[in-house]
């Protein structure tokens, strides 16, 4: 499945929502990767990647392996194991309209916490308390 840069109005709206949330996390950068995906990174390590295929947005999130197993095990799940990097805990949402925004936010924070240095995770936790 080839991905392309985000172009459809729904993909761009989803990106804007993700960007608004991610830029509130400590030291997050938005960057396009070599495949044209829009990524959000901390210390140059991605924790979320967005692409588009036939006008449909694809959102891949870095999760704990236990979270990945739980999400993939749900009946009628909107998640699938991300090709190539799924063995590292990445899941992809094949239809973001089926996933509540609060769930996506929780997964973004989980991915950030798995990726960021402990110092930044502590900084995030102290701002949440």
CSV table of N, CA and C in Angstrom, one decimal:
chain,number,residue,atom,x,y,z
A,1,UNK,N,0.9,-1.2,0.0
A,1,UNK,CA,0.0,0.0,0.0
A,1,UNK,C,0.9,1.2,0.0
A,2,UNK,N,0.8,2.0,-1.0
A,2,UNK,CA,1.6,3.2,-1.1
A,2,UNK,C,0.9,4.4,-0.4
A,3,UNK,N,1.6,5.2,0.3
A,3,UNK,CA,1.1,6.4,0.9
A,3,UNK,C,1.6,7.6,0.2
A,4,UNK,N,0.8,8.6,0.3
A,4,UNK,CA,1.2,9.9,-0.2
A,4,UNK,C,1.0,11.0,0.8
A,5,UNK,N,1.5,12.2,0.5
A,5,UNK,CA,1.3,13.3,1.4
A,5,UNK,C,-0.2,13.6,1.5
A,6,UNK,N,-0.5,14.1,2.7
A,6,UNK,CA,-1.9,14.4,3.0
A,6,UNK,C,-2.4,15.5,2.1
A,7,UNK,N,-3.6,15.3,1.4
A,7,UNK,CA,-4.1,16.3,0.5
A,7,UNK,C,-5.6,16.4,0.6
A,8,UNK,N,-6.3,15.4,1.0
A,8,UNK,CA,-7.8,15.5,1.0
A,8,UNK,C,-8.2,16.4,2.2
A,9,UNK,N,-9.4,17.0,2.0
A,9,UNK,CA,-9.8,17.9,3.1
A,9,UNK,C,-10.0,17.2,4.5
A,10,UNK,N,-10.4,15.9,4.5
A,10,UNK,CA,-10.6,15.2,5.7
A,10,UNK,C,-9.3,14.8,6.3
A,11,UNK,N,-8.3,14.5,5.5
A,11,UNK,CA,-6.9,14.2,6.0
A,11,UNK,C,-6.3,15.4,6.6
A,12,UNK,N,-6.4,16.5,5.9
A,12,UNK,CA,-5.8,17.8,6.4
A,12,UNK,C,-6.5,18.2,7.7
A,13,UNK,N,-7.8,18.0,7.8
A,13,UNK,CA,-8.5,18.3,9.1
A,13,UNK,C,-8.0,17.4,10.2
A,14,UNK,N,-7.8,16.2,9.9
A,14,UNK,CA,-7.3,15.2,10.9
A,14,UNK,C,-5.9,15.6,11.3
A,15,UNK,N,-5.1,16.0,10.4
A,15,UNK,CA,-3.7,16.5,10.6
A,15,UNK,C,-3.7,17.7,11.5
A,16,UNK,N,-4.6,18.6,11.3
A,16,UNK,CA,-4.7,19.9,12.1
A,16,UNK,C,-5.0,19.5,13.5
A,17,UNK,N,-5.9,18.6,13.7
A,17,UNK,CA,-6.3,18.2,15.1
A,17,UNK,C,-5.1,17.5,15.8
A,18,UNK,N,-4.4,16.6,15.1
A,18,UNK,CA,-3.3,15.9,15.6
A,18,UNK,C,-2.2,16.9,15.9
A,19,UNK,N,-1.9,17.8,15.0
A,19,UNK,CA,-0.9,18.8,15.2
A,19,UNK,C,-1.2,19.7,16.4
A,20,UNK,N,-2.4,20.1,16.6
A,20,UNK,CA,-2.8,21.0,17.7
A,20,UNK,C,-2.5,20.2,19.0
A,21,UNK,N,-2.8,19.0,19.0
A,21,UNK,CA,-2.6,18.2,20.3
A,21,UNK,C,-1.1,17.9,20.5
A,22,UNK,N,-0.4,17.5,19.5
A,22,UNK,CA,1.0,17.1,19.6
A,22,UNK,C,1.9,18.2,20.0
A,23,UNK,N,1.6,19.4,19.4
A,23,UNK,CA,2.5,20.6,19.7
A,23,UNK,C,2.5,21.0,21.1
A,24,UNK,N,1.5,20.5,21.9
A,24,UNK,CA,1.4,20.9,23.3
A,24,UNK,C,2.3,19.9,24.2
A,25,UNK,N,2.9,18.9,23.5
A,25,UNK,CA,3.7,18.0,24.2
A,25,UNK,C,5.2,18.5,24.2
A,26,UNK,N,6.0,18.3,25.3
A,26,UNK,CA,7.3,18.9,25.3
A,26,UNK,C,8.2,18.4,24.1
A,27,UNK,N,8.8,19.4,23.5
A,27,UNK,CA,9.9,19.2,22.5
A,27,UNK,C,9.5,18.3,21.3
A,28,UNK,N,8.2,18.4,20.8
A,28,UNK,CA,7.7,17.7,19.7
A,28,UNK,C,8.0,18.5,18.4
A,29,UNK,N,8.4,17.8,17.4
A,29,UNK,CA,8.6,18.4,16.1
A,29,UNK,C,7.8,17.7,15.0
A,30,UNK,N,7.3,18.4,14.0
A,30,UNK,CA,6.6,17.8,12.9
A,30,UNK,C,7.6,17.8,11.7
A,31,UNK,N,7.7,16.6,11.1
A,31,UNK,CA,8.6,16.5,10.0
A,31,UNK,C,8.1,15.4,9.0
A,32,UNK,N,8.4,15.7,7.7
A,32,UNK,CA,8.0,14.7,6.7
A,32,UNK,C,9.2,13.7,6.6
A,33,UNK,N,8.8,12.4,6.5
A,33,UNK,CA,9.9,11.3,6.4
A,33,UNK,C,10.2,11.1,5.0
A,34,UNK,N,11.1,10.2,4.7
A,34,UNK,CA,11.5,9.9,3.3
A,34,UNK,C,10.5,9.3,2.5
A,35,UNK,N,9.4,8.8,3.1
A,35,UNK,CA,8.3,8.2,2.3
A,35,UNK,C,7.1,9.2,2.1
A,36,UNK,N,7.3,10.5,2.6
A,36,UNK,CA,6.3,11.5,2.4
A,36,UNK,C,5.2,11.5,3.5
A,37,UNK,N,5.4,10.6,4.5
A,37,UNK,CA,4.5,10.7,5.7
A,37,UNK,C,4.8,11.9,6.5
A,38,UNK,N,3.7,12.4,7.1
A,38,UNK,CA,3.9,13.5,8.1
A,38,UNK,C,4.1,12.8,9.4
A,39,UNK,N,5.2,13.1,10.1
A,39,UNK,CA,5.5,12.5,11.4
A,39,UNK,C,5.6,13.5,12.5
A,40,UNK,N,5.3,13.0,13.7
A,40,UNK,CA,5.5,13.8,14.9
A,40,UNK,C,6.5,13.1,15.7
A,41,UNK,N,7.6,13.8,16.1
A,41,UNK,CA,8.8,13.2,16.7
A,41,UNK,C,9.2,13.9,18.0
A,42,UNK,N,9.9,13.2,18.8
A,42,UNK,CA,10.5,13.7,20.0
A,42,UNK,C,12.0,13.2,19.9
A,43,UNK,N,12.9,14.2,20.0
A,43,UNK,CA,14.4,13.8,19.9
A,43,UNK,C,14.6,13.0,18.6
A,44,UNK,N,13.9,13.5,17.5
A,44,UNK,CA,14.0,12.9,16.2
A,44,UNK,C,13.5,11.4,16.1
A,45,UNK,N,12.8,11.0,17.0
A,45,UNK,CA,12.2,9.6,17.0
A,45,UNK,C,10.7,9.7,16.8
A,46,UNK,N,10.1,9.1,15.8
A,46,UNK,CA,8.7,9.3,15.5
A,46,UNK,C,7.9,8.5,16.5
A,47,UNK,N,6.7,9.0,16.9
A,47,UNK,CA,5.7,8.3,17.7
A,47,UNK,C,4.3,8.3,17.1
A,48,UNK,N,4.2,9.1,16.0
A,48,UNK,CA,3.0,9.1,15.2
A,48,UNK,C,3.3,9.4,13.7
A,49,UNK,N,2.7,8.7,12.8
A,49,UNK,CA,2.9,9.0,11.4
A,49,UNK,C,1.6,9.0,10.7
A,50,UNK,N,1.4,9.9,9.8
A,50,UNK,CA,0.2,10.1,9.0
A,50,UNK,C,0.5,10.0,7.5
A,51,UNK,N,-0.3,9.3,6.7
A,51,UNK,CA,-0.2,9.3,5.3
A,51,UNK,C,-1.6,9.2,4.7
A,52,UNK,N,-1.6,9.2,3.4
A,52,UNK,CA,-2.9,9.1,2.7
A,52,UNK,C,-2.8,8.1,1.6
A,53,UNK,N,-3.9,7.4,1.4
A,53,UNK,CA,-4.0,6.5,0.3
A,53,UNK,C,-5.4,6.5,-0.3
A,54,UNK,N,-5.5,6.9,-1.5
A,54,UNK,CA,-6.8,7.1,-2.2
A,54,UNK,C,-7.8,8.0,-1.4
A,55,UNK,N,-7.2,9.1,-0.9
A,55,UNK,CA,-8.0,10.0,-0.1
A,55,UNK,C,-8.4,9.7,1.3
A,56,UNK,N,-7.9,8.5,1.7
A,56,UNK,CA,-8.2,8.0,3.1
A,56,UNK,C,-6.9,8.2,4.0
A,57,UNK,N,-7.1,8.9,5.1
A,57,UNK,CA,-6.0,9.1,6.0
A,57,UNK,C,-5.6,7.8,6.7
A,58,UNK,N,-4.3,7.6,6.9
A,58,UNK,CA,-3.8,6.5,7.6
A,58,UNK,C,-3.0,7.1,8.8
A,59,UNK,N,-3.3,6.6,10.0
A,59,UNK,CA,-2.7,7.1,11.2
A,59,UNK,C,-2.0,6.0,11.9
A,60,UNK,N,-0.7,6.0,12.1
A,60,UNK,CA,0.1,4.9,12.8
A,60,UNK,C,0.6,5.5,14.1
A,61,UNK,N,0.4,4.8,15.1
A,61,UNK,CA,0.8,5.2,16.5
A,61,UNK,C,1.7,4.2,17.2
A,62,UNK,N,2.7,4.6,17.9
A,62,UNK,CA,3.5,3.8,18.6
A,62,UNK,C,2.9,3.5,20.0
A,63,UNK,N,2.7,2.2,20.3
A,63,UNK,CA,2.0,1.8,21.5
A,63,UNK,C,2.8,0.7,22.2
A,64,UNK,N,2.4,0.5,23.5
A,64,UNK,CA,3.0,-0.6,24.2
A,64,UNK,C,2.5,-1.9,23.5
A,65,UNK,N,3.2,-3.0,23.6
A,65,UNK,CA,2.8,-4.2,22.9
A,65,UNK,C,1.5,-4.7,23.5
A,66,UNK,N,1.3,-4.5,24.8
A,66,UNK,CA,0.1,-5.0,25.5
A,66,UNK,C,-1.1,-4.2,24.9
A,67,UNK,N,-0.9,-2.9,24.7
A,67,UNK,CA,-2.0,-2.0,24.2
A,67,UNK,C,-2.3,-2.5,22.7
A,68,UNK,N,-1.2,-2.7,22.0
A,68,UNK,CA,-1.4,-3.2,20.6
A,68,UNK,C,-2.3,-4.5,20.6
A,69,UNK,N,-1.9,-5.4,21.4
A,69,UNK,CA,-2.6,-6.7,21.5
A,69,UNK,C,-4.1,-6.5,21.8
A,70,UNK,N,-4.3,-5.6,22.8
A,70,UNK,CA,-5.7,-5.3,23.2
A,70,UNK,C,-6.5,-4.7,22.1
A,71,UNK,N,-5.9,-3.7,21.4
A,71,UNK,CA,-6.6,-3.0,20.3
A,71,UNK,C,-6.9,-3.9,19.1
A,72,UNK,N,-5.9,-4.8,18.8
A,72,UNK,CA,-6.1,-5.7,17.7
A,72,UNK,C,-7.1,-6.8,18.0
A,73,UNK,N,-7.3,-7.1,19.3
A,73,UNK,CA,-8.1,-8.2,19.7
A,73,UNK,C,-9.6,-7.8,19.8
A,74,UNK,N,-9.9,-6.6,19.7
A,74,UNK,CA,-11.3,-6.1,19.8
A,74,UNK,C,-12.1,-6.6,18.6
A,75,UNK,N,-13.3,-7.0,18.8
A,75,UNK,CA,-14.2,-7.3,17.7
A,75,UNK,C,-14.6,-6.1,16.9
A,76,UNK,N,-14.5,-6.2,15.6
A,76,UNK,CA,-14.8,-5.1,14.7
A,76,UNK,C,-13.8,-3.9,14.9
A,77,UNK,N,-12.6,-4.2,15.2
A,77,UNK,CA,-11.6,-3.1,15.5
A,77,UNK,C,-11.3,-2.3,14.3
A,78,UNK,N,-11.0,-1.0,14.6
A,78,UNK,CA,-10.6,-0.1,13.5
A,78,UNK,C,-9.1,0.0,13.4
A,79,UNK,N,-8.4,-0.9,14.2
A,79,UNK,CA,-7.0,-1.0,14.2
A,79,UNK,C,-6.4,-2.2,13.4
A,80,UNK,N,-5.2,-2.0,12.9
A,80,UNK,CA,-4.5,-3.1,12.3
A,80,UNK,C,-3.0,-2.9,12.7
A,81,UNK,N,-2.3,-4.0,12.7
A,81,UNK,CA,-0.8,-3.9,12.9
A,81,UNK,C,-0.2,-3.2,11.8
A,82,UNK,N,0.6,-2.2,12.1
A,82,UNK,CA,1.2,-1.4,11.0
A,82,UNK,C,2.2,-2.2,10.3
A,83,UNK,N,2.1,-2.2,8.9
A,83,UNK,CA,3.1,-3.0,8.1
A,83,UNK,C,4.6,-2.6,8.4
A,84,UNK,N,5.4,-3.6,8.4
A,84,UNK,CA,6.9,-3.4,8.6
A,84,UNK,C,7.3,-3.1,10.1
A,85,UNK,N,6.6,-2.2,10.8
A,85,UNK,CA,7.0,-1.8,12.1
A,85,UNK,C,6.0,-2.3,13.2
A,86,UNK,N,5.0,-3.0,12.8
A,86,UNK,CA,4.0,-3.5,13.8
A,86,UNK,C,4.6,-4.3,14.9
A,87,UNK,N,5.7,-5.1,14.6
A,87,UNK,CA,6.3,-5.9,15.6
A,87,UNK,C,6.9,-5.1,16.8
A,88,UNK,N,7.1,-3.8,16.6
A,88,UNK,CA,7.6,-2.9,17.6
A,88,UNK,C,6.5,-2.2,18.3
A,89,UNK,N,5.2,-2.6,18.2
A,89,UNK,CA,4.1,-2.1,18.9
A,89,UNK,C,3.3,-1.0,18.1
A,90,UNK,N,3.6,-0.8,16.9
A,90,UNK,CA,2.9,0.2,16.1
A,90,UNK,C,1.5,-0.3,15.7
A,91,UNK,N,0.5,0.5,15.8
A,91,UNK,CA,-0.8,0.2,15.3
A,91,UNK,C,-1.3,1.3,14.3
A,92,UNK,N,-2.1,0.9,13.3
A,92,UNK,CA,-2.6,1.9,12.4
A,92,UNK,C,-4.1,1.9,12.5
A,93,UNK,N,-4.7,3.0,12.4
A,93,UNK,CA,-6.1,3.2,12.4
A,93,UNK,C,-6.6,3.3,11.0
A,94,UNK,N,-7.4,2.3,10.5
A,94,UNK,CA,-7.8,2.3,9.1
A,94,UNK,C,-8.9,3.2,8.8
A,95,UNK,N,-9.7,3.6,9.9
A,95,UNK,CA,-10.8,4.6,9.7
A,95,UNK,C,-10.9,5.4,11.0
A,96,UNK,N,-10.3,6.6,11.0
A,96,UNK,CA,-10.3,7.4,12.2
A,96,UNK,C,-11.7,7.8,12.6
A,97,UNK,N,-12.7,7.8,11.7
A,97,UNK,CA,-14.1,8.1,12.1
A,97,UNK,C,-14.7,7.1,13.1
A,98,UNK,N,-14.1,5.9,13.2
A,98,UNK,CA,-14.6,4.8,14.1
A,98,UNK,C,-13.9,4.9,15.5
A,99,UNK,N,-13.0,5.8,15.6
A,99,UNK,CA,-12.2,5.8,16.9
A,99,UNK,C,-12.5,7.2,17.6
A,100,UNK,N,-12.9,7.1,18.9
A,100,UNK,CA,-13.2,8.4,19.6
A,100,UNK,C,-11.9,9.2,19.7
A,101,UNK,N,-12.0,10.5,19.6
A,101,UNK,CA,-10.9,11.4,19.6
A,101,UNK,C,-10.1,11.2,20.9
A,102,UNK,N,-10.8,11.0,22.1
A,102,UNK,CA,-10.2,10.9,23.4
A,102,UNK,C,-9.3,9.6,23.4
A,103,UNK,N,-9.7,8.6,22.7
A,103,UNK,CA,-8.9,7.4,22.5
A,103,UNK,C,-7.6,7.6,21.7
A,104,UNK,N,-7.7,8.4,20.7
A,104,UNK,CA,-6.6,8.8,19.9
A,104,UNK,C,-5.6,9.6,20.7
A,105,UNK,N,-6.1,10.6,21.5
A,105,UNK,CA,-5.3,11.4,22.3
A,105,UNK,C,-4.5,10.5,23.3
A,106,UNK,N,-5.2,9.5,24.0
A,106,UNK,CA,-4.5,8.7,24.9
A,106,UNK,C,-3.4,7.9,24.3
A,107,UNK,N,-3.7,7.4,23.0
A,107,UNK,CA,-2.6,6.7,22.3
A,107,UNK,C,-1.5,7.5,21.9
A,108,UNK,N,-1.7,8.8,21.6
A,108,UNK,CA,-0.6,9.7,21.3
A,108,UNK,C,0.3,9.9,22.5
A,109,UNK,N,-0.4,10.1,23.6
A,109,UNK,CA,0.4,10.3,24.9
A,109,UNK,C,1.2,9.1,25.2
A,110,UNK,N,0.6,7.9,25.0
A,110,UNK,CA,1.3,6.6,25.3
A,110,UNK,C,2.5,6.5,24.3
A,111,UNK,N,2.3,6.8,23.0
A,111,UNK,CA,3.4,6.8,22.1
A,111,UNK,C,4.5,7.8,22.4
A,112,UNK,N,4.1,8.9,22.8
A,112,UNK,CA,5.1,10.0,23.3
A,112,UNK,C,5.9,9.4,24.4
A,113,UNK,N,5.2,8.9,25.4
A,113,UNK,CA,5.9,8.4,26.6
A,113,UNK,C,6.8,7.2,26.3
A,114,UNK,N,6.5,6.4,25.3
A,114,UNK,CA,7.4,5.3,24.9
A,114,UNK,C,8.6,5.8,24.2
A,115,UNK,N,8.5,7.0,23.6
A,115,UNK,CA,9.6,7.5,22.7
A,115,UNK,C,10.5,8.6,23.4
A,116,UNK,N,9.9,9.4,24.2
A,116,UNK,CA,10.6,10.5,24.8
A,116,UNK,C,11.6,10.1,25.9
A,117,UNK,N,12.6,10.9,26.1
A,117,UNK,CA,13.5,10.6,27.2
A,117,UNK,C,12.7,10.7,28.6
A,118,UNK,N,13.2,10.0,29.6
A,118,UNK,CA,12.5,10.0,30.9
A,118,UNK,C,12.2,11.5,31.4
A,119,UNK,N,13.2,12.3,31.2
A,119,UNK,CA,13.1,13.7,31.7
A,119,UNK,C,11.9,14.4,31.1
A,120,UNK,N,11.7,14.2,29.8
A,120,UNK,CA,10.5,14.9,29.1
A,120,UNK,C,9.2,14.2,29.6
A,121,UNK,N,9.2,12.9,29.8
A,121,UNK,CA,8.0,12.2,30.3
A,121,UNK,C,7.6,12.7,31.7
A,122,UNK,N,8.7,12.9,32.5
A,122,UNK,CA,8.4,13.5,33.8
A,122,UNK,C,7.8,14.9,33.7
A,123,UNK,N,8.4,15.7,32.8
A,123,UNK,CA,7.9,17.0,32.6
A,123,UNK,C,6.4,17.0,32.2
A,124,UNK,N,6.1,16.1,31.3
A,124,UNK,CA,4.7,15.9,30.8
A,124,UNK,C,3.8,15.5,32.0
A,125,UNK,N,4.2,14.6,32.8
A,125,UNK,CA,3.4,14.1,34.0
A,125,UNK,C,3.2,15.3,35.0
A,126,UNK,N,4.2,16.1,35.2
A,126,UNK,CA,4.1,17.2,36.2
A,126,UNK,C,3.1,18.3,35.7
A,127,UNK,N,3.0,18.4,34.3
A,127,UNK,CA,2.1,19.4,33.8
A,127,UNK,C,0.6,18.9,33.9
A,128,UNK,N,0.5,17.5,33.9
A,128,UNK,CA,-0.8,16.9,33.9
A,128,UNK,C,-1.4,16.9,35.3
A,129,UNK,N,-0.5,17.0,36.4
A,129,UNK,CA,-1.0,16.8,37.7
A,129,UNK,C,-1.6,18.1,38.2
